[in-house]
């Protein structure tokens, strides 16, 4: 699949995720989607990222800040069901809360 087609499929799944969240009483604030090489280098230097292979560089990752009852949810266990839903949409989908060595709770990506 071409990168453009992957980006389109990714955005279709993002739409499903947003609908799922809104239908289940969550509110969402959008974070980063596209990231430049220069920005990624800054994140490496400041410890916010550990890879130059981020899917943000391919526009196949999005950071979402998820709220319930005006409380920002930052704990893995609070968002596990949402991460599981995301990964159930496509076998290439990964939630940052399931990363092995670098927990990244707001991060939803397509590999
Ligand atoms: Zn991210």
mmCIF file of C-alpha atoms and ligand atoms in Angstrom:
data_model
loop_
_atom_site.group_PDB
_atom_site.id
_atom_site.type_symbol
_atom_site.label_atom_id
_atom_site.label_comp_id
_atom_site.label_asym_id
_atom_site.label_seq_id
_atom_site.Cartn_x
_atom_site.Cartn_y
_atom_site.Cartn_z
ATOM 1 C CA UNK A 1 0.000 0.000 0.000
ATOM 2 C CA UNK A 2 1.348 3.465 -0.868
ATOM 3 C CA UNK A 3 2.045 5.923 1.938
ATOM 4 C CA UNK A 4 -0.855 8.097 0.780
ATOM 5 C CA UNK A 5 -3.265 5.149 0.996
ATOM 6 C CA UNK A 6 -1.907 4.265 4.464
ATOM 7 C CA UNK A 7 -2.520 7.872 5.558
ATOM 8 C CA UNK A 8 -6.097 7.681 4.250
ATOM 9 C CA UNK A 9 -6.779 4.387 6.037
ATOM 10 C CA UNK A 10 -5.232 5.814 9.211
ATOM 11 C CA UNK A 11 -7.540 8.845 9.135
ATOM 12 C CA UNK A 12 -10.582 6.599 8.623
ATOM 13 C CA UNK A 13 -9.621 4.747 11.807
ATOM 14 C CA UNK A 14 -9.024 8.060 13.618
ATOM 15 C CA UNK A 15 -12.598 9.053 12.679
ATOM 16 C CA UNK A 16 -13.882 5.763 14.137
ATOM 17 C CA UNK A 17 -11.865 6.309 17.309
ATOM 18 C CA UNK A 18 -13.219 9.852 17.752
ATOM 19 C CA UNK A 19 -16.802 8.629 17.230
ATOM 20 C CA UNK A 20 -16.237 5.823 19.732
ATOM 21 C CA UNK A 21 -14.899 8.292 22.304
ATOM 22 C CA UNK A 22 -17.719 10.809 21.868
ATOM 23 C CA UNK A 23 -20.371 8.096 21.979
ATOM 24 C CA UNK A 24 -18.919 6.843 25.261
ATOM 25 C CA UNK A 25 -18.916 10.187 27.053
ATOM 26 C CA UNK A 26 -15.314 11.278 26.509
ATOM 27 C CA UNK A 27 -14.090 14.637 25.236
ATOM 28 C CA UNK A 28 -10.959 14.920 23.112
ATOM 29 C CA UNK A 29 -8.391 17.651 22.549
ATOM 30 C CA UNK A 30 -6.218 17.211 19.481
ATOM 31 C CA UNK A 31 -2.443 17.150 19.672
ATOM 32 C CA UNK A 32 0.309 16.561 17.164
ATOM 33 C CA UNK A 33 -0.215 14.636 13.927
ATOM 34 C CA UNK A 34 2.431 15.676 11.375
ATOM 35 C CA UNK A 35 5.947 16.238 12.687
ATOM 36 C CA UNK A 36 8.976 17.586 10.851
ATOM 37 C CA UNK A 37 12.415 15.973 10.975
ATOM 38 C CA UNK A 38 13.736 19.069 12.812
ATOM 39 C CA UNK A 39 11.015 18.814 15.486
ATOM 40 C CA UNK A 40 11.759 15.107 15.948
ATOM 41 C CA UNK A 41 15.444 15.908 16.515
ATOM 42 C CA UNK A 42 14.435 18.367 19.258
ATOM 43 C CA UNK A 43 12.282 15.670 20.904
ATOM 44 C CA UNK A 44 15.216 13.237 20.880
ATOM 45 C CA UNK A 45 17.497 15.855 22.483
ATOM 46 C CA UNK A 46 14.935 16.698 25.170
ATOM 47 C CA UNK A 47 14.000 13.075 25.894
ATOM 48 C CA UNK A 48 10.413 13.331 24.629
ATOM 49 C CA UNK A 49 11.094 10.662 22.005
ATOM 50 C CA UNK A 50 13.630 7.911 21.514
ATOM 51 C CA UNK A 51 13.325 7.213 17.821
ATOM 52 C CA UNK A 52 13.937 8.902 14.489
ATOM 53 C CA UNK A 53 11.434 6.415 13.031
ATOM 54 C CA UNK A 54 8.365 8.068 14.556
ATOM 55 C CA UNK A 55 5.177 7.466 12.601
ATOM 56 C CA UNK A 56 4.405 11.173 13.100
ATOM 57 C CA UNK A 57 7.052 11.778 10.398
ATOM 58 C CA UNK A 58 4.845 9.723 7.991
ATOM 59 C CA UNK A 59 1.610 11.399 9.187
ATOM 60 C CA UNK A 60 0.489 8.011 10.499
ATOM 61 C CA UNK A 61 0.299 8.926 14.198
ATOM 62 C CA UNK A 62 -1.784 11.306 16.266
ATOM 63 C CA UNK A 63 -1.633 12.421 19.881
ATOM 64 C CA UNK A 64 -5.020 12.779 21.577
ATOM 65 C CA UNK A 65 -5.702 14.212 25.018
ATOM 66 C CA UNK A 66 -8.746 12.424 26.377
ATOM 67 C CA UNK A 67 -11.015 13.774 29.105
ATOM 68 C CA UNK A 68 -13.924 12.429 31.128
ATOM 69 C CA UNK A 69 -15.985 14.728 33.365
ATOM 70 C CA UNK A 70 -13.406 17.494 32.741
ATOM 71 C CA UNK A 71 -10.598 15.302 34.073
ATOM 72 C CA UNK A 72 -7.623 14.622 31.782
ATOM 73 C CA UNK A 73 -7.011 10.872 31.726
ATOM 74 C CA UNK A 74 -3.295 10.116 31.917
ATOM 75 C CA UNK A 75 -3.173 6.626 33.421
ATOM 76 C CA UNK A 76 -2.727 3.523 31.285
ATOM 77 C CA UNK A 77 -5.520 1.637 33.064
ATOM 78 C CA UNK A 78 -7.980 4.512 32.484
ATOM 79 C CA UNK A 79 -7.379 4.322 28.728
ATOM 80 C CA UNK A 80 -6.685 0.612 28.172
ATOM 81 C CA UNK A 81 -10.182 -0.040 26.761
ATOM 82 C CA UNK A 82 -9.716 2.808 24.277
ATOM 83 C CA UNK A 83 -6.272 1.530 23.273
ATOM 84 C CA UNK A 84 -7.721 -1.951 22.791
ATOM 85 C CA UNK A 85 -10.490 -0.500 20.604
ATOM 86 C CA UNK A 86 -7.893 1.321 18.482
ATOM 87 C CA UNK A 87 -5.830 -1.843 17.984
ATOM 88 C CA UNK A 88 -8.973 -3.848 17.131
ATOM 89 C CA UNK A 89 -9.667 -1.588 14.120
ATOM 90 C CA UNK A 90 -6.618 -2.771 12.152
ATOM 91 C CA UNK A 91 -3.715 -5.128 12.788
ATOM 92 C CA UNK A 92 -1.281 -2.282 12.000
ATOM 93 C CA UNK A 93 -2.718 -0.001 14.701
ATOM 94 C CA UNK A 94 -0.725 0.459 17.913
ATOM 95 C CA UNK A 95 -1.538 2.451 21.026
ATOM 96 C CA UNK A 96 1.413 4.080 22.844
ATOM 97 C CA UNK A 97 0.072 2.818 26.157
ATOM 98 C CA UNK A 98 1.033 -0.684 25.000
ATOM 99 C CA UNK A 99 4.608 0.219 24.014
ATOM 100 C CA UNK A 100 7.118 -1.977 25.798
ATOM 101 C CA UNK A 101 9.969 0.387 26.686
ATOM 102 C CA UNK A 102 8.505 3.891 26.322
ATOM 103 C CA UNK A 103 4.936 4.427 27.525
ATOM 104 C CA UNK A 104 3.249 7.085 25.361
ATOM 105 C CA UNK A 105 -0.356 7.315 26.575
ATOM 106 C CA UNK A 106 -1.731 9.997 24.161
ATOM 107 C CA UNK A 107 -0.232 8.319 21.070
ATOM 108 C CA UNK A 108 -2.247 6.359 18.472
ATOM 109 C CA UNK A 109 -0.406 5.145 15.377
ATOM 110 C CA UNK A 110 -0.496 2.963 12.306
ATOM 111 C CA UNK A 111 2.700 1.033 11.553
HETATM 112 ZN ZN1 LIG B 1 2.683 10.611 19.333
#
